[in-house]
Short mmCIF file of C-alpha atoms in Angstrom, two decimals:
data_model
loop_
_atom_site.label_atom_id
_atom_site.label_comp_id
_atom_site.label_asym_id
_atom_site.label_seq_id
_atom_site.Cartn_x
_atom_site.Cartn_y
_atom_site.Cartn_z
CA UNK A 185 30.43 -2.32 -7.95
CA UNK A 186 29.84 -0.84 -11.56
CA UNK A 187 29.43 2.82 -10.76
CA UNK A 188 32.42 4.88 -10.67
CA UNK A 189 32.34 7.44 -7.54
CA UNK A 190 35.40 9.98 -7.60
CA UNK A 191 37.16 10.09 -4.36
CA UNK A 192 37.96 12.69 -2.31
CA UNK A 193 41.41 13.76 -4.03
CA UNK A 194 39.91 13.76 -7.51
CA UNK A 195 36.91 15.88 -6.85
CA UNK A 196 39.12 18.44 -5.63
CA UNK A 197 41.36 18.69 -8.90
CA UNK A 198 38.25 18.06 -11.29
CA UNK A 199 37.49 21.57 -12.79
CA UNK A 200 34.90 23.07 -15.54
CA UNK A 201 37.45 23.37 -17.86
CA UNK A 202 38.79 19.98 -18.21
CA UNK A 203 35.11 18.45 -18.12
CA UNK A 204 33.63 20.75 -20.83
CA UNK A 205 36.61 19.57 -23.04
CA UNK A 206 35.70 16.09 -22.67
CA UNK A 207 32.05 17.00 -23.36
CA UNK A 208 30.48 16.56 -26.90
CA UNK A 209 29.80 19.87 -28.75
CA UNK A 210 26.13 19.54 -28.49
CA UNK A 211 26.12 19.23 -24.74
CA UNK A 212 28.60 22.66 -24.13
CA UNK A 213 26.31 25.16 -25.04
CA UNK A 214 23.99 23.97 -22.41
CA UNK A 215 26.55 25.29 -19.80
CA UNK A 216 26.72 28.81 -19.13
CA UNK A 217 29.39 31.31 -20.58
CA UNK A 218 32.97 31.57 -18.88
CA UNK A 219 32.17 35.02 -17.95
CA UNK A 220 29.51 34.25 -16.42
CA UNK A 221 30.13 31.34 -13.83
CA UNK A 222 30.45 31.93 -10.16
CA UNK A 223 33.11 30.79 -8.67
CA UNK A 224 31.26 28.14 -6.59
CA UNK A 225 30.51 25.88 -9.48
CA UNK A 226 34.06 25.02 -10.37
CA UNK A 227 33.90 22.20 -7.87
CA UNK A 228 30.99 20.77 -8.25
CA UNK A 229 29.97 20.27 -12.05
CA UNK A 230 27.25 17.71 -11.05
CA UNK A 231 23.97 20.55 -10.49
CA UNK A 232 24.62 21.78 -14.05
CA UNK A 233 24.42 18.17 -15.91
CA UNK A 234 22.03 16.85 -14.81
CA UNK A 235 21.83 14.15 -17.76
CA UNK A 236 25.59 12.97 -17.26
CA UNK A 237 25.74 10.62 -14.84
CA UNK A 238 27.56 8.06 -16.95
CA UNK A 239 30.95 9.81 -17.63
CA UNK A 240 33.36 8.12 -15.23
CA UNK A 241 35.87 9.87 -13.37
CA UNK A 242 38.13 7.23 -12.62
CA UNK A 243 38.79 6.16 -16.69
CA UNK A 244 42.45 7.02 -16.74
CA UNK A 245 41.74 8.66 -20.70
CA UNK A 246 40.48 11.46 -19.23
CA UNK A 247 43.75 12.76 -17.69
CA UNK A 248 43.54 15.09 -14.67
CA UNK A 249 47.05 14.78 -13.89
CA UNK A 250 46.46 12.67 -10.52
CA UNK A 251 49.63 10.33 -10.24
CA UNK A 252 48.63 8.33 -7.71
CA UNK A 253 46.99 5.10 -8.38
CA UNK A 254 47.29 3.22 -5.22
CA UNK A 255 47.15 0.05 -6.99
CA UNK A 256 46.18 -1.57 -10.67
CA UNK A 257 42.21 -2.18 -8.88
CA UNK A 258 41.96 1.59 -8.14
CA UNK A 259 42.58 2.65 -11.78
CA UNK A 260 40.51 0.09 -13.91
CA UNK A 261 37.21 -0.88 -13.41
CA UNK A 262 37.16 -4.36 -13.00
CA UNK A 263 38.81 -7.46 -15.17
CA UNK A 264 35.52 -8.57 -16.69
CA UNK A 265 35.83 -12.01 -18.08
CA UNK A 266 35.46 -12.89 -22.32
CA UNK A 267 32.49 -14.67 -23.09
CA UNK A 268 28.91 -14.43 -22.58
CA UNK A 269 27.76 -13.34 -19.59
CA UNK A 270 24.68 -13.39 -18.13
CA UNK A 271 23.19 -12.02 -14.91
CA UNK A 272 21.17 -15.64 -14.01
CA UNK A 273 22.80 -19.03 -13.66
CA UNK A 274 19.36 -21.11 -14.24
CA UNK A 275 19.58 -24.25 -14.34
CA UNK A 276 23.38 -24.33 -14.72
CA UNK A 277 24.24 -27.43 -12.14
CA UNK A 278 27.65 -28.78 -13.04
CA UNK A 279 30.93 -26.44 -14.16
CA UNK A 280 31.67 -28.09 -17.70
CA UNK A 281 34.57 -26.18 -18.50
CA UNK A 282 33.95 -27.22 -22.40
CA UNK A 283 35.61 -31.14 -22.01
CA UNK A 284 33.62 -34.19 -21.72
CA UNK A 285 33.27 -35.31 -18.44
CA UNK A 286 36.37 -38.17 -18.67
CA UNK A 287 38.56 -35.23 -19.31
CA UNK A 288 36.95 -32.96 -16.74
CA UNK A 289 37.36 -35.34 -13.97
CA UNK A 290 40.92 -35.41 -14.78
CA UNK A 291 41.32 -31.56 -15.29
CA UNK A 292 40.07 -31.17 -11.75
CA UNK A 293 41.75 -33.73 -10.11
CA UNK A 294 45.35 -32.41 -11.93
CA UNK A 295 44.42 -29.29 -10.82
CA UNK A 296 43.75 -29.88 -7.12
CA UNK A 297 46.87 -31.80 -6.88
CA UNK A 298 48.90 -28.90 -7.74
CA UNK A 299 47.36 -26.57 -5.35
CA UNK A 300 47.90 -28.91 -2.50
CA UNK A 301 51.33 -29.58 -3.72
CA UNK A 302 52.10 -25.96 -4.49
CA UNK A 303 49.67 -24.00 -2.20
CA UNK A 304 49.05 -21.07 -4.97
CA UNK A 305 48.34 -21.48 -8.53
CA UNK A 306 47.54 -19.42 -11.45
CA UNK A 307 44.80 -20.56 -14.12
CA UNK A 308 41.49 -19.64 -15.74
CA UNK A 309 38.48 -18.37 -13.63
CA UNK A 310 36.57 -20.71 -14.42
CA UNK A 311 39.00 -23.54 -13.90
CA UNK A 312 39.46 -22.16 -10.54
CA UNK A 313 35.88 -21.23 -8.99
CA UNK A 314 34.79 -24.84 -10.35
CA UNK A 315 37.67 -26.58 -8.52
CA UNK A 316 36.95 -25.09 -5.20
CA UNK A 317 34.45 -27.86 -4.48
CA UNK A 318 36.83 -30.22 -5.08
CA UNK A 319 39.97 -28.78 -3.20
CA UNK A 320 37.27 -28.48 0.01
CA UNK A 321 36.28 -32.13 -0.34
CA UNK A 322 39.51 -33.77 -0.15
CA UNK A 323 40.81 -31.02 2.62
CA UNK A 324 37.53 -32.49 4.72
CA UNK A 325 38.48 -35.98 3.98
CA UNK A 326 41.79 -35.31 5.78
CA UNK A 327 39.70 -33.91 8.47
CA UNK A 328 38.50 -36.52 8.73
CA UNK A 329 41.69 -38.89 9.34
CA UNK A 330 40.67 -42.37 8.91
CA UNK A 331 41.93 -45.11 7.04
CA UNK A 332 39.13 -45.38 4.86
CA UNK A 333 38.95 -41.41 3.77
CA UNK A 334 42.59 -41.64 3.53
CA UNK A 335 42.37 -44.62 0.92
CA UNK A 336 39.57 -42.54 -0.49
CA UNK A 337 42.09 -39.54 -1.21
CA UNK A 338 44.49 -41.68 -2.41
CA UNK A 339 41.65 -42.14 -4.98
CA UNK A 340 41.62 -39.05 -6.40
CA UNK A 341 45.10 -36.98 -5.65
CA UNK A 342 47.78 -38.01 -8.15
CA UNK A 343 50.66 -38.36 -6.09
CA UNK A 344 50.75 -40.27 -2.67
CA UNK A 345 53.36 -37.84 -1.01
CA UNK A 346 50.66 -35.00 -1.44
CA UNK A 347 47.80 -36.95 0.12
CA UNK A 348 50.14 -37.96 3.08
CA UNK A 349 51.76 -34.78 4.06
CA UNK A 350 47.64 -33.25 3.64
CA UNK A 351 46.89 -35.41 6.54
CA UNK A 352 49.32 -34.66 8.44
CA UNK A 353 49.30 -30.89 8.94
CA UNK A 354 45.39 -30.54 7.63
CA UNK A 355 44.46 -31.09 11.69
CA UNK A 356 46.71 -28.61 12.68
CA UNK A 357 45.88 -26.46 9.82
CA UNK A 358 42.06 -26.14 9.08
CA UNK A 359 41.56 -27.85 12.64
CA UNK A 360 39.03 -25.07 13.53
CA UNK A 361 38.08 -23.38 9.97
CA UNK A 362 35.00 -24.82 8.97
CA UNK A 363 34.71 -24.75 5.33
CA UNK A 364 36.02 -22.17 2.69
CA UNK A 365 39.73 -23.81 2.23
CA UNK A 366 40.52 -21.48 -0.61
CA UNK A 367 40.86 -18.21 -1.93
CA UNK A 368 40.17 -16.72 -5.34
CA UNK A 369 41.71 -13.55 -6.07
CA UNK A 370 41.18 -12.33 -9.66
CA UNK A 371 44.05 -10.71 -12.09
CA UNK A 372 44.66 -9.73 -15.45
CA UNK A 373 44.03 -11.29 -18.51
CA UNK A 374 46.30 -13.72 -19.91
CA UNK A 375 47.98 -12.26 -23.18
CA UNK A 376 47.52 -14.72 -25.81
CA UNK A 377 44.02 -15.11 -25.50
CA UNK A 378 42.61 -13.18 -23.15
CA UNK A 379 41.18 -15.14 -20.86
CA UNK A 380 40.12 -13.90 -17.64
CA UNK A 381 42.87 -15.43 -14.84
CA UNK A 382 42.75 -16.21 -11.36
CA UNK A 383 44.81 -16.84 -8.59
CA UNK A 384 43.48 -19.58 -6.16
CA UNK A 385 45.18 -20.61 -2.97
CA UNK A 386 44.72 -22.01 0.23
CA UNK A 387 43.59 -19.98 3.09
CA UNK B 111 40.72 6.31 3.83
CA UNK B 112 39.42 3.70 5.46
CA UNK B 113 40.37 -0.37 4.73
CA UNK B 114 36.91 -1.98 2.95
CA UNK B 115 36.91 -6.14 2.38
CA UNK B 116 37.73 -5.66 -1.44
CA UNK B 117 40.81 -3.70 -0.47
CA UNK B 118 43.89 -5.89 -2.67
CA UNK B 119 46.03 -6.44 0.37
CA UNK B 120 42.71 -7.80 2.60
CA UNK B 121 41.84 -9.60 -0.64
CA UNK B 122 45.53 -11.22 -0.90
CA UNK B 123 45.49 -12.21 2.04
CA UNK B 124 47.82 -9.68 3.23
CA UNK B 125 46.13 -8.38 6.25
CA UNK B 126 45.71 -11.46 8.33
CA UNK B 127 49.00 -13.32 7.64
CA UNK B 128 51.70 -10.25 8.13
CA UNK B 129 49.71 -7.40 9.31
CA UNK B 130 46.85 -6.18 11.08
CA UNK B 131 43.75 -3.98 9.49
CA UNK B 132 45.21 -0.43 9.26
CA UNK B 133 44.11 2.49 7.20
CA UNK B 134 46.79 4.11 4.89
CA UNK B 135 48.48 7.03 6.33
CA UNK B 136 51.31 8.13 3.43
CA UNK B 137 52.10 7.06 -0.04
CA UNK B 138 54.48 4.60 -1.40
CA UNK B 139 55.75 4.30 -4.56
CA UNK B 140 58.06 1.25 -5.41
CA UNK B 141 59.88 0.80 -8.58
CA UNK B 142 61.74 -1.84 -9.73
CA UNK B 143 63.43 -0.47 -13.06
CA UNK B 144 60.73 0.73 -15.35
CA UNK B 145 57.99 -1.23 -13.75
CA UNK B 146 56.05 0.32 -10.41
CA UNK B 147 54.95 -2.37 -8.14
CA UNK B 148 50.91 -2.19 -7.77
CA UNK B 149 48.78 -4.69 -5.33
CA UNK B 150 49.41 -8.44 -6.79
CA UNK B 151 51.74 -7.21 -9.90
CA UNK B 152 53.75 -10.43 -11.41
CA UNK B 153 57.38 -10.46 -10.91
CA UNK B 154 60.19 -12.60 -11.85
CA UNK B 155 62.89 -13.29 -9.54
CA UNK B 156 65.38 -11.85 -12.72
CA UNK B 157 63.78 -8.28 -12.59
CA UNK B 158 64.31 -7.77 -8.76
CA UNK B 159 67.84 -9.04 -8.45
CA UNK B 160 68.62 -5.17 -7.49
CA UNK B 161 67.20 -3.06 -4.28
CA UNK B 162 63.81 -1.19 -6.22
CA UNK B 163 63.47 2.45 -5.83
CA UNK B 164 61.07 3.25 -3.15
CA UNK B 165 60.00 6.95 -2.28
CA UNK B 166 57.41 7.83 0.47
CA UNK B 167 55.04 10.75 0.44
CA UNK B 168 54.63 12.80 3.93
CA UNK B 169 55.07 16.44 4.30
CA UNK B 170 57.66 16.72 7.16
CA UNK B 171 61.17 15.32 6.91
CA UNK B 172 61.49 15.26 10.49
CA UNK B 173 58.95 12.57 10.28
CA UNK B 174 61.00 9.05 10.14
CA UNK B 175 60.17 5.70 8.47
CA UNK B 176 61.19 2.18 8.40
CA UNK B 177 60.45 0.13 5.29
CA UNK B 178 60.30 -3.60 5.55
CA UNK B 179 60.26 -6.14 2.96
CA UNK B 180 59.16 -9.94 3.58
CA UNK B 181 58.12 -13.02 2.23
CA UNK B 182 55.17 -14.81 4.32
CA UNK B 183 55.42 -17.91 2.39
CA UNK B 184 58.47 -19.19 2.32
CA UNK B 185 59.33 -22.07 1.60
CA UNK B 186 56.36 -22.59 -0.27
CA UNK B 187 52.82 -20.96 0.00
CA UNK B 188 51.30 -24.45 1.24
CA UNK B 189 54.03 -25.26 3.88
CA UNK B 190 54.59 -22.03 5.35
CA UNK B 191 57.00 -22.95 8.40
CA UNK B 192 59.51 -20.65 8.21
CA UNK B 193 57.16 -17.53 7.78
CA UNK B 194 58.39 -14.97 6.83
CA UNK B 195 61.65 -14.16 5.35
CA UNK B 196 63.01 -11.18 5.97
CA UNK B 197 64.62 -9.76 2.77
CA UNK B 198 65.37 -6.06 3.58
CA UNK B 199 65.07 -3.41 6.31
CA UNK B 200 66.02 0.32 6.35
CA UNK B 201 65.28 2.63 8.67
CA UNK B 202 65.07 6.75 9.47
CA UNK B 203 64.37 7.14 6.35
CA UNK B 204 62.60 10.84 6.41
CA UNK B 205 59.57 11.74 4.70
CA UNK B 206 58.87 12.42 1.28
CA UNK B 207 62.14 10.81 0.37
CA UNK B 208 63.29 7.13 -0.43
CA UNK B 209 65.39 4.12 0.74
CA UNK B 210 68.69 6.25 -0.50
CA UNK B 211 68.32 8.84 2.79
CA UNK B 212 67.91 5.94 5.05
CA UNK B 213 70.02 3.24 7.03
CA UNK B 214 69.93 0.07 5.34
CA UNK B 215 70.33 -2.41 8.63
CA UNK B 216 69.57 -5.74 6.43
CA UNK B 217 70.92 -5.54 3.08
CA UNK B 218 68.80 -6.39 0.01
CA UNK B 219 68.62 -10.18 -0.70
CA UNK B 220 66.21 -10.54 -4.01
CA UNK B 221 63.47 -13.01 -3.48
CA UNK B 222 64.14 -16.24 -5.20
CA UNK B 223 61.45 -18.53 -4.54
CA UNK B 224 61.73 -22.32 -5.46
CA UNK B 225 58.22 -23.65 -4.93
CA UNK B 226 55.02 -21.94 -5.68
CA UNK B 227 54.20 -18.46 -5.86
CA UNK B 228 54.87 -16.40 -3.26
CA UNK B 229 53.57 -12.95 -1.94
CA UNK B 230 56.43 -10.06 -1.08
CA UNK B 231 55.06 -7.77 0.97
CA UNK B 232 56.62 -3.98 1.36
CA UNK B 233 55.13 -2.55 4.78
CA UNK B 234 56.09 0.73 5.95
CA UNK B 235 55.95 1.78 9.99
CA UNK B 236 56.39 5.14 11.27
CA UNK B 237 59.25 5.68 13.77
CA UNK B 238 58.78 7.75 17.13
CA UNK B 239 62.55 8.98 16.83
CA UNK B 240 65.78 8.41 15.20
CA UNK B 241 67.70 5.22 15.55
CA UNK B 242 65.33 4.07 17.64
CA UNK B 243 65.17 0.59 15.60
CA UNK B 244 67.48 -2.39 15.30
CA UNK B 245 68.28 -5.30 13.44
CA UNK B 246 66.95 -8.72 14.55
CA UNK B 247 69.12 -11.57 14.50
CA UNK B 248 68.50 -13.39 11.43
CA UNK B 249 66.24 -13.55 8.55
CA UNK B 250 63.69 -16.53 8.70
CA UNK B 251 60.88 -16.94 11.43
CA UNK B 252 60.78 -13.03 11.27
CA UNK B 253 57.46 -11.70 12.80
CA UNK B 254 56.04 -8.33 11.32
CA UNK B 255 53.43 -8.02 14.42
CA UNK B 256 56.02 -8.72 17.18
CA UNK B 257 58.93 -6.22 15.19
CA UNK B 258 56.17 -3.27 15.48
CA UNK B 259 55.64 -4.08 18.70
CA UNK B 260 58.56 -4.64 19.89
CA UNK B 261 59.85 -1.23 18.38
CA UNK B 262 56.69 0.79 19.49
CA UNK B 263 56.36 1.34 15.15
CA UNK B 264 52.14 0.81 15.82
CA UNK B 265 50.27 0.08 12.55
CA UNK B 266 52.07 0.46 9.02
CA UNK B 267 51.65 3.65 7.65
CA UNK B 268 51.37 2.29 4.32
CA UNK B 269 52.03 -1.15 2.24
CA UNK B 270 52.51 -3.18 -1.29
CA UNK B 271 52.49 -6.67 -1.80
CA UNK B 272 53.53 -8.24 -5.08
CA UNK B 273 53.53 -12.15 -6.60
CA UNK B 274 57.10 -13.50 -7.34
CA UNK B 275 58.27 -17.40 -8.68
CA UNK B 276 60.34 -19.06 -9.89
CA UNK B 277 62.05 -18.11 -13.40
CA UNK B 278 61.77 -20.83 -15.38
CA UNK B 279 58.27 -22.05 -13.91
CA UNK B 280 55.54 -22.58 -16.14
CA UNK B 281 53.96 -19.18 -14.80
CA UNK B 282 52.16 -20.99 -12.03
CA UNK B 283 49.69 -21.84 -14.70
CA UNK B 284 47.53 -24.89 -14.50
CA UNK B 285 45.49 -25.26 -17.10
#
């Protein structure tokens, strides 16, 4: 959802005059005199530039006065996250979150111990989409109910009290969801280092 | 405009555990202090211990409003049971003006979640009449769905839902 589409309010307010000042000189003297424009033109720039697709309505530099963001997603095009990014995931199996895998285990299994103690947590993307897997196995073990999954959850949950009350309201719970326990809903950066955040809870 | 499946409040989780699909009817602007409240903003429990300015858009003042302001996951996001908390209600309030014109049947409490982070949702309903809406008879186990209906208020006309916990967590941050 790259491209930037004005909606129906902005369109409306969006006139010749504050376009051509956001134009480069170059590009102005392209457009036709003041003198000379009909009146029909003022609300729809797009027939006479053809070439400028790219400049985005909706980037809140180029003020047109509109106060009303509905909410921070409207106004910024999305929370992209640091780091490389590339459009394929070849090959790419396991989430390695830069720890060897001792550590990793023990990342994960911290983590998904305070979402099912806490039901909502705040961390790193990354941390987050890679612990889904995790937070979906052990909610399916306590689907499951038997002694033998329990003692298995007791395996990897830190704290006994968690793994207890997750069997006893999981039936109720999840009892006819099948699959996707959680929810990732992105947000901004986190200030010292920018790293993209996320908020992950359980449906 | 119409509701799509990346909308914030379908995306929090919003529509589905306090209200139904709707499509946004007026606007509503709520500030606490300097800050405005937008779709999954970060709050502390110290920067709403007052009643937040809230102002509604709408042409006609004959039009009335109710605001209300809840907390689906109380007492914690991952043990729900006494959803939701009821933390302010105000009523006739006319259009294109705030919470100050209107009757104020709950009083302000300011969220102060212990465990987890929880969601405070801001829904507003359009009225049929004056007065026409009453208080219920406490503030847990409040239903959003059975209020509307139960007052003939229909879909919300318009909401905000923000994150709020506890002061001196560690930001809900697991890392």
């Amino acid at each position: 959802m790259a491209t930037a589409t004005p909606t129906d309010s902005m369109s409306r307010v969006w006139s010749m005059s504050s376009l051509k000042s956001s134009l480069p000189s170059a590009v102005t003297c392209r457009l036709p005199s003041p003198s000379s424009r009909r009146p029909v033109l003022v609300s729809s720039p797009s027939p006479r530039l053809p070439s400028f697709s790219g400049l985005s309505p909706v980037n809140p530099l180029i003020s047109t006065g509109l106060p009303g963001w509905q909410s921070f997603e409207d106004g910024f095009k999305i929370i992209d996250g640091g780091g490389r990014v590339y459009a394929m995931r070849h090959g790419r199996r396991v989430p390695k979150l830069n720890r060897p895998p001792d550590q990793r285990k023990a990342l994960l299994r911290g983590l998904t111990t305070q979402l099912l103690k806490h039901g909502r947590i705040k961390t790193t993307r990354a941390r987050a989409s890679a612990m889904r897997k995790f937070v979906d196995k052990m909610i399916t073990l306590a689907k499951d109910g038997s002694l033998h999954k329990r003692r298995q959850a007791l395996g990897y949950i830190y704290e006994k009290q968690i793994v207890h009350a997750l069997f006893a309201e999981v039936p109720d719970r999840y009892g006819e969801r099948n699959g996707g326990y959680t929810r990732i809903i992105r947000t901004l950066p986190r200030r010292g280092d920018n790293a993209p955040m996320a908020y992950i809870e359980l449906v | 405009m119409s509701v799509n499946n990346r909308d914030p409040l379908v995306v929090g989780g919003v529509i589905g555990d306090v209200l139904e699909r709707f499509t946004r009817s007026i606007d509503l602007r709520v500030t606490y202090g300097q800050r405005e409240v937008t779709n999954g903003l970060d709050i502390r429990p110290s920067q709403i211990l007052n009643k937040p300015r809230v102002e509604i858009g709408g042409e006609d003042l004959r039009n009335f409003y109710t605001l209300v302001m809840v907390d689906p996951d109380v007492p914690s996001p991952s043990n729900p049971h006494l959803r939701e908390y009821l933390h302010w209600l105000v009523t006739d309030i006319p259009a294109t003006t705030g919470t100050n014109f209107g009757n104020e049947i709950v009083s302000y409490e300011n969220p102060r979640p212990t465990s987890g982070i929880h969601r405070i949702v801001l829904v507003l309903f359009r009225q049929l009449g004056r007065q026409t809406v009453y208080e219920p008879g406490w503030r847990p186990q409040f239903n959003t769905r059975e209020f509307a209906a139960l007052y003939n208020l229909g879909l919300p006309a318009a909401a905000v839902y923000f994150n709020c916990q506890r002061d001196n967590g560690c930001g809900g941050r697991r890392c």
